[in-house]
Amino acid sequence: GDLIELSATSHVPLDFVSSHFYPVGEDGNAEDMTASVRKFIEVVKRSKRPDLPLVITEWSASPSPLSGYHDTAAMASFVVKAIAECAHLVNTFSLWAFLDVFEEQGWSWDVFNGGFGLV
């Protein structure tokens, strides 16, 4: 809400509002994800610019770059449930990340290394 308020009072155009979401804890909880997304939406809807597009550019079950949870069937279920519950609520809903190749933490050539990606 602070960014929207500042842009409105300063007469600075704002094209969209973006955020990242990760459930609290090591294992994914789609209910936490859905609650967080709904809270984000409510903050924007109560702002001076309730019409702004909502863009979630990063989300996953865990913020850890090497979580074993990423390579489990539970992660697949988490992704499907989060998409079913949240994708229609916002303009963009982009999972982080498609690949396990992630330059910030270095590369691992191991299969099922717990990296961020789906592949």
Tab-separated table of N, CA and C in Angstrom:
chain	number	residue	atom	x	y	z
A	1	GLY	N	0.776	-1.187	0.000
A	1	GLY	CA	0.000	0.000	0.000
A	1	GLY	C	0.830	1.271	0.000
A	2	ASP	N	2.048	1.246	0.591
A	2	ASP	CA	2.869	2.454	0.683
A	2	ASP	C	3.312	2.955	-0.687
A	3	LEU	N	3.701	2.047	-1.570
A	3	LEU	CA	4.126	2.442	-2.911
A	3	LEU	C	2.972	3.087	-3.673
A	4	ILE	N	1.806	2.510	-3.557
A	4	ILE	CA	0.634	3.061	-4.248
A	4	ILE	C	0.301	4.434	-3.696
A	5	GLU	N	0.346	4.583	-2.397
A	5	GLU	CA	0.086	5.881	-1.763
A	5	GLU	C	1.088	6.927	-2.236
A	6	LEU	N	2.356	6.573	-2.240
A	6	LEU	CA	3.393	7.504	-2.668
A	6	LEU	C	3.205	7.912	-4.123
A	7	SER	N	2.918	6.963	-4.982
A	7	SER	CA	2.737	7.294	-6.397
A	7	SER	C	1.506	8.178	-6.613
A	8	ALA	N	0.447	7.947	-5.851
A	8	ALA	CA	-0.765	8.755	-5.982
A	8	ALA	C	-0.541	10.183	-5.489
A	9	THR	N	0.092	10.329	-4.343
A	9	THR	CA	0.294	11.677	-3.789
A	9	THR	C	1.375	12.442	-4.534
A	10	SER	N	2.315	11.747	-5.160
A	10	SER	CA	3.388	12.401	-5.916
A	10	SER	C	3.055	12.560	-7.392
A	11	HIS	N	1.893	12.044	-7.791
A	11	HIS	CA	1.456	12.100	-9.192
A	11	HIS	C	2.457	11.404	-10.119
A	12	VAL	N	2.973	10.286	-9.634
A	12	VAL	CA	3.893	9.466	-10.416
A	12	VAL	C	3.104	8.265	-10.927
A	13	PRO	N	3.116	8.038	-12.242
A	13	PRO	CA	2.334	6.904	-12.773
A	13	PRO	C	2.863	5.556	-12.282
A	14	LEU	N	1.951	4.675	-12.042
A	14	LEU	CA	2.274	3.313	-11.620
A	14	LEU	C	1.500	2.379	-12.537
A	15	ASP	N	2.210	1.500	-13.243
A	15	ASP	CA	1.573	0.631	-14.232
A	15	ASP	C	0.991	-0.643	-13.639
A	16	PHE	N	1.603	-1.155	-12.573
A	16	PHE	CA	1.159	-2.400	-11.961
A	16	PHE	C	1.783	-2.510	-10.580
A	17	VAL	N	1.338	-3.480	-9.799
A	17	VAL	CA	1.920	-3.787	-8.502
A	17	VAL	C	2.398	-5.232	-8.566
A	18	SER	N	3.619	-5.466	-8.089
A	18	SER	CA	4.221	-6.785	-8.155
A	18	SER	C	4.620	-7.262	-6.758
A	19	SER	N	4.615	-8.584	-6.584
A	19	SER	CA	5.056	-9.152	-5.323
A	19	SER	C	5.567	-10.569	-5.551
A	20	HIS	N	6.237	-11.110	-4.531
A	20	HIS	CA	6.710	-12.494	-4.506
A	20	HIS	C	6.065	-13.178	-3.311
A	21	PHE	N	5.774	-14.476	-3.447
A	21	PHE	CA	5.150	-15.214	-2.352
A	21	PHE	C	5.796	-16.572	-2.129
A	22	TYR	N	6.081	-16.854	-0.858
A	22	TYR	CA	6.576	-18.150	-0.414
A	22	TYR	C	5.892	-18.457	0.907
A	23	PRO	N	5.379	-19.675	1.086
A	23	PRO	CA	4.792	-20.034	2.373
A	23	PRO	C	5.867	-20.015	3.465
A	24	VAL	N	5.444	-19.825	4.676
A	24	VAL	CA	6.368	-19.858	5.810
A	24	VAL	C	6.723	-21.315	6.088
A	25	GLY	N	7.975	-21.574	6.366
A	25	GLY	CA	8.405	-22.934	6.678
A	25	GLY	C	9.039	-23.612	5.487
A	26	GLU	N	9.569	-24.768	5.706
A	26	GLU	CA	10.310	-25.487	4.676
A	26	GLU	C	9.396	-26.224	3.692
A	27	ASP	N	8.270	-26.739	4.169
A	27	ASP	CA	7.387	-27.479	3.266
A	27	ASP	C	6.260	-26.580	2.786
A	28	GLY	N	5.849	-26.788	1.543
A	28	GLY	CA	4.840	-25.945	0.939
A	28	GLY	C	3.469	-26.111	1.563
A	29	ASN	N	2.753	-25.019	1.655
A	29	ASN	CA	1.396	-25.030	2.167
A	29	ASN	C	0.568	-24.116	1.268
A	30	ALA	N	-0.213	-24.722	0.382
A	30	ALA	CA	-0.971	-23.937	-0.585
A	30	ALA	C	-2.009	-23.041	0.083
A	31	GLU	N	-2.501	-23.450	1.259
A	31	GLU	CA	-3.466	-22.600	1.962
A	31	GLU	C	-2.806	-21.288	2.390
A	32	ASP	N	-1.554	-21.358	2.880
A	32	ASP	CA	-0.821	-20.143	3.228
A	32	ASP	C	-0.608	-19.278	1.999
A	33	MET	N	-0.288	-19.908	0.868
A	33	MET	CA	-0.076	-19.170	-0.381
A	33	MET	C	-1.349	-18.430	-0.772
A	34	THR	N	-2.454	-19.123	-0.765
A	34	THR	CA	-3.729	-18.518	-1.151
A	34	THR	C	-4.102	-17.380	-0.210
A	35	ALA	N	-3.925	-17.561	1.078
A	35	ALA	CA	-4.230	-16.502	2.048
A	35	ALA	C	-3.348	-15.283	1.815
A	36	SER	N	-2.074	-15.494	1.526
A	36	SER	CA	-1.164	-14.375	1.274
A	36	SER	C	-1.539	-13.618	0.009
A	37	VAL	N	-1.892	-14.338	-1.034
A	37	VAL	CA	-2.299	-13.688	-2.285
A	37	VAL	C	-3.577	-12.889	-2.068
A	38	ARG	N	-4.524	-13.451	-1.358
A	38	ARG	CA	-5.777	-12.727	-1.091
A	38	ARG	C	-5.528	-11.459	-0.247
A	39	LYS	N	-4.608	-11.526	0.694
A	39	LYS	CA	-4.274	-10.346	1.499
A	39	LYS	C	-3.648	-9.267	0.619
A	40	PHE	N	-2.752	-9.651	-0.278
A	40	PHE	CA	-2.142	-8.734	-1.242
A	40	PHE	C	-3.219	-8.040	-2.079
A	41	ILE	N	-4.163	-8.804	-2.555
A	41	ILE	CA	-5.256	-8.255	-3.367
A	41	ILE	C	-6.062	-7.246	-2.560
A	42	GLU	N	-6.371	-7.576	-1.315
A	42	GLU	CA	-7.153	-6.671	-0.468
A	42	GLU	C	-6.425	-5.357	-0.210
A	43	VAL	N	-5.116	-5.419	0.004
A	43	VAL	CA	-4.337	-4.188	0.215
A	43	VAL	C	-4.450	-3.286	-1.012
A	44	VAL	N	-4.316	-3.855	-2.181
A	44	VAL	CA	-4.417	-3.053	-3.410
A	44	VAL	C	-5.838	-2.552	-3.611
A	45	LYS	N	-6.824	-3.375	-3.372
A	45	LYS	CA	-8.223	-2.975	-3.574
A	45	LYS	C	-8.635	-1.839	-2.631
A	46	ARG	N	-8.021	-1.764	-1.442
A	46	ARG	CA	-8.328	-0.686	-0.491
A	46	ARG	C	-7.488	0.572	-0.736
A	47	SER	N	-6.589	0.520	-1.700
A	47	SER	CA	-5.683	1.631	-1.964
A	47	SER	C	-6.350	2.694	-2.850
A	48	LYS	N	-5.605	3.729	-3.141
A	48	LYS	CA	-6.088	4.786	-4.030
A	48	LYS	C	-6.089	4.356	-5.488
A	49	ARG	N	-5.512	3.194	-5.780
A	49	ARG	CA	-5.468	2.675	-7.149
A	49	ARG	C	-5.911	1.216	-7.187
A	50	PRO	N	-7.163	0.948	-6.868
A	50	PRO	CA	-7.628	-0.443	-6.843
A	50	PRO	C	-7.675	-1.094	-8.224
A	51	ASP	N	-7.483	-0.293	-9.255
A	51	ASP	CA	-7.541	-0.782	-10.634
A	51	ASP	C	-6.210	-1.325	-11.151
A	52	LEU	N	-5.155	-1.197	-10.370
A	52	LEU	CA	-3.833	-1.623	-10.844
A	52	LEU	C	-3.776	-3.120	-11.115
A	53	PRO	N	-3.133	-3.510	-12.212
A	53	PRO	CA	-2.916	-4.935	-12.457
A	53	PRO	C	-2.033	-5.528	-11.359
A	54	LEU	N	-2.345	-6.739	-10.967
A	54	LEU	CA	-1.612	-7.444	-9.913
A	54	LEU	C	-0.726	-8.501	-10.559
A	55	VAL	N	0.582	-8.383	-10.321
A	55	VAL	CA	1.558	-9.236	-10.978
A	55	VAL	C	2.387	-9.959	-9.912
A	56	ILE	N	2.255	-11.253	-9.849
A	56	ILE	CA	3.055	-12.058	-8.927
A	56	ILE	C	4.120	-12.737	-9.783
A	57	THR	N	5.329	-12.200	-9.684
A	57	THR	CA	6.404	-12.618	-10.573
A	57	THR	C	7.264	-13.739	-10.010
A	58	GLU	N	6.992	-14.136	-8.787
A	58	GLU	CA	7.804	-15.186	-8.183
A	58	GLU	C	7.026	-15.840	-7.047
A	59	TRP	N	6.882	-17.169	-7.115
A	59	TRP	CA	6.292	-17.923	-6.008
A	59	TRP	C	6.760	-19.373	-6.101
A	60	SER	N	6.785	-20.024	-4.978
A	60	SER	CA	7.145	-21.433	-4.925
A	60	SER	C	6.803	-21.960	-3.534
A	61	ALA	N	7.050	-23.234	-3.323
A	61	ALA	CA	6.735	-23.854	-2.039
A	61	ALA	C	7.757	-23.532	-0.964
A	62	SER	N	8.967	-23.186	-1.372
A	62	SER	CA	10.015	-22.904	-0.394
A	62	SER	C	10.944	-21.836	-0.946
A	63	PRO	N	11.397	-20.914	-0.094
A	63	PRO	CA	12.360	-19.918	-0.554
A	63	PRO	C	13.788	-20.458	-0.635
A	64	SER	N	14.012	-21.666	-0.158
A	64	SER	CA	15.347	-22.254	-0.151
A	64	SER	C	15.743	-22.710	-1.557
A	65	PRO	N	16.945	-22.362	-1.998
A	65	PRO	CA	17.376	-22.796	-3.328
A	65	PRO	C	17.728	-24.278	-3.390
A	66	LEU	N	17.854	-24.930	-2.256
A	66	LEU	CA	18.219	-26.347	-2.245
A	66	LEU	C	17.318	-27.141	-1.316
A	67	SER	N	16.025	-26.996	-1.489
A	67	SER	CA	15.059	-27.721	-0.671
A	67	SER	C	14.715	-29.047	-1.345
A	68	GLY	N	14.900	-30.133	-0.627
A	68	GLY	CA	14.520	-31.435	-1.165
A	68	GLY	C	13.039	-31.516	-1.502
A	69	TYR	N	12.261	-30.654	-0.895
A	69	TYR	CA	10.815	-30.624	-1.151
A	69	TYR	C	10.508	-30.324	-2.612
A	70	HIS	N	11.368	-29.527	-3.259
A	70	HIS	CA	11.127	-29.152	-4.656
A	70	HIS	C	11.049	-30.350	-5.595
A	71	ASP	N	11.690	-31.441	-5.243
A	71	ASP	CA	11.757	-32.610	-6.115
A	71	ASP	C	10.830	-33.742	-5.686
A	72	THR	N	9.730	-33.400	-5.037
A	72	THR	CA	8.804	-34.427	-4.554
A	72	THR	C	7.444	-34.319	-5.244
A	73	ALA	N	6.665	-35.378	-5.104
A	73	ALA	CA	5.287	-35.353	-5.606
A	73	ALA	C	4.473	-34.303	-4.861
A	74	ALA	N	4.816	-34.052	-3.596
A	74	ALA	CA	4.107	-33.026	-2.819
A	74	ALA	C	4.286	-31.651	-3.457
A	75	MET	N	5.457	-31.375	-4.019
A	75	MET	CA	5.684	-30.097	-4.700
A	75	MET	C	4.779	-29.991	-5.917
A	76	ALA	N	4.657	-31.071	-6.659
A	76	ALA	CA	3.775	-31.066	-7.826
A	76	ALA	C	2.334	-30.762	-7.403
A	77	SER	N	1.895	-31.372	-6.324
A	77	SER	CA	0.544	-31.115	-5.804
A	77	SER	C	0.404	-29.670	-5.349
A	78	PHE	N	1.445	-29.148	-4.685
A	78	PHE	CA	1.437	-27.756	-4.236
A	78	PHE	C	1.270	-26.809	-5.426
A	79	VAL	N	2.026	-27.047	-6.494
A	79	VAL	CA	1.969	-26.183	-7.679
A	79	VAL	C	0.567	-26.208	-8.296
A	80	VAL	N	0.018	-27.389	-8.469
A	80	VAL	CA	-1.310	-27.512	-9.071
A	80	VAL	C	-2.361	-26.809	-8.210
A	81	LYS	N	-2.318	-27.027	-6.901
A	81	LYS	CA	-3.289	-26.401	-6.003
A	81	LYS	C	-3.134	-24.883	-5.987
A	82	ALA	N	-1.903	-24.401	-5.941
A	82	ALA	CA	-1.677	-22.953	-5.932
A	82	ALA	C	-2.170	-22.313	-7.224
A	83	ILE	N	-1.907	-22.949	-8.354
A	83	ILE	CA	-2.384	-22.410	-9.632
A	83	ILE	C	-3.912	-22.409	-9.656
A	84	ALA	N	-4.522	-23.510	-9.237
A	84	ALA	CA	-5.987	-23.594	-9.246
A	84	ALA	C	-6.630	-22.533	-8.353
A	85	GLU	N	-5.993	-22.239	-7.207
A	85	GLU	CA	-6.581	-21.305	-6.248
A	85	GLU	C	-6.203	-19.846	-6.477
A	86	CYS	N	-5.082	-19.591	-7.144
A	86	CYS	CA	-4.571	-18.213	-7.198
A	86	CYS	C	-4.459	-17.607	-8.591
A	87	ALA	N	-4.211	-18.396	-9.608
A	87	ALA	CA	-3.911	-17.840	-10.931
A	87	ALA	C	-5.026	-16.939	-11.458
A	88	HIS	N	-6.261	-17.294	-11.191
A	88	HIS	CA	-7.385	-16.497	-11.702
A	88	HIS	C	-7.619	-15.212	-10.902
A	89	LEU	N	-6.932	-15.052	-9.772
A	89	LEU	CA	-7.135	-13.888	-8.918
A	89	LEU	C	-6.286	-12.688	-9.328
A	90	VAL	N	-5.214	-12.937	-10.088
A	90	VAL	CA	-4.262	-11.890	-10.443
A	90	VAL	C	-4.029	-11.889	-11.958
A	91	ASN	N	-3.346	-10.857	-12.433
A	91	ASN	CA	-3.093	-10.751	-13.866
A	91	ASN	C	-1.956	-11.647	-14.336
A	92	THR	N	-0.940	-11.822	-13.495
A	92	THR	CA	0.192	-12.689	-13.808
A	92	THR	C	0.546	-13.490	-12.568
A	93	PHE	N	0.806	-14.785	-12.755
A	93	PHE	CA	1.134	-15.676	-11.641
A	93	PHE	C	2.251	-16.598	-12.118
A	94	SER	N	3.501	-16.214	-11.853
A	94	SER	CA	4.654	-16.867	-12.442
A	94	SER	C	5.462	-17.649	-11.405
A	95	LEU	N	5.506	-18.965	-11.560
A	95	LEU	CA	6.271	-19.840	-10.670
A	95	LEU	C	7.755	-19.539	-10.785
A	96	TRP	N	8.450	-19.562	-9.650
A	96	TRP	CA	9.893	-19.409	-9.634
A	96	TRP	C	10.498	-20.769	-9.393
A	97	ALA	N	11.238	-21.268	-10.221
A	97	ALA	CA	11.685	-20.943	-11.557
A	97	ALA	C	11.470	-22.177	-12.418
A	98	PHE	N	11.648	-22.018	-13.702
A	98	PHE	CA	11.434	-23.137	-14.609
A	98	PHE	C	12.578	-24.146	-14.546
A	99	LEU	N	13.794	-23.653	-14.416
A	99	LEU	CA	14.973	-24.534	-14.414
A	99	LEU	C	15.692	-24.517	-13.071
A	100	ASP	N	16.429	-25.574	-12.790
A	100	ASP	CA	17.269	-25.631	-11.597
A	100	ASP	C	18.568	-24.849	-11.768
A	101	VAL	N	18.918	-24.458	-12.979
A	101	VAL	CA	20.128	-23.682	-13.223
A	101	VAL	C	19.867	-22.270	-12.711
A	102	PHE	N	20.528	-21.942	-11.605
A	102	PHE	CA	20.257	-20.690	-10.906
A	102	PHE	C	21.590	-20.070	-10.519
A	103	GLU	N	21.977	-19.027	-11.207
A	103	GLU	CA	23.328	-18.487	-11.070
A	103	GLU	C	23.651	-17.907	-9.703
A	104	GLU	N	22.675	-17.467	-8.943
A	104	GLU	CA	22.955	-16.824	-7.661
A	104	GLU	C	23.530	-17.787	-6.622
A	105	GLN	N	23.204	-19.035	-6.703
A	105	GLN	CA	23.685	-20.021	-5.732
A	105	GLN	C	24.712	-20.977	-6.334
A	106	GLY	N	25.111	-20.754	-7.564
A	106	GLY	CA	26.005	-21.682	-8.248
A	106	GLY	C	25.208	-22.802	-8.886
A	107	TRP	N	25.829	-23.520	-9.766
A	107	TRP	CA	25.142	-24.575	-10.502
A	107	TRP	C	25.433	-25.942	-9.903
A	108	SER	N	24.443	-26.789	-9.955
A	108	SER	CA	24.624	-28.174	-9.553
A	108	SER	C	24.278	-29.049	-10.752
A	109	TRP	N	25.094	-30.041	-11.007
A	109	TRP	CA	24.834	-30.949	-12.116
A	109	TRP	C	24.125	-32.210	-11.622
A	110	ASP	N	23.809	-32.272	-10.348
A	110	ASP	CA	23.122	-33.425	-9.784
A	110	ASP	C	21.650	-33.433	-10.176
A	111	VAL	N	21.134	-34.610	-10.429
A	111	VAL	CA	19.708	-34.771	-10.702
A	111	VAL	C	18.967	-34.736	-9.364
A	112	PHE	N	17.800	-34.130	-9.328
A	112	PHE	CA	16.999	-34.020	-8.119
A	112	PHE	C	17.808	-33.426	-6.959
A	113	ASN	N	18.356	-32.250	-7.207
A	113	ASN	CA	19.191	-31.594	-6.205
A	113	ASN	C	18.416	-30.640	-5.302
A	114	GLY	N	17.107	-30.580	-5.488
A	114	GLY	CA	16.295	-29.687	-4.655
A	114	GLY	C	16.255	-28.267	-5.161
A	115	GLY	N	16.798	-28.034	-6.355
A	115	GLY	CA	16.810	-26.688	-6.919
A	115	GLY	C	15.407	-26.150	-7.144
A	116	PHE	N	15.346	-24.867	-7.458
A	116	PHE	CA	14.061	-24.162	-7.609
A	116	PHE	C	13.167	-24.727	-8.709
A	117	GLY	N	13.738	-25.172	-9.795
A	117	GLY	CA	12.984	-25.373	-11.017
A	117	GLY	C	12.148	-26.624	-11.125
A	118	LEU	N	11.315	-26.605	-12.159
A	118	LEU	CA	10.480	-27.753	-12.488
A	118	LEU	C	11.256	-28.771	-13.300
A	119	VAL	N	12.298	-28.317	-13.994
A	119	VAL	CA	13.087	-29.186	-14.878
A	119	VAL	C	14.483	-29.339	-14.319
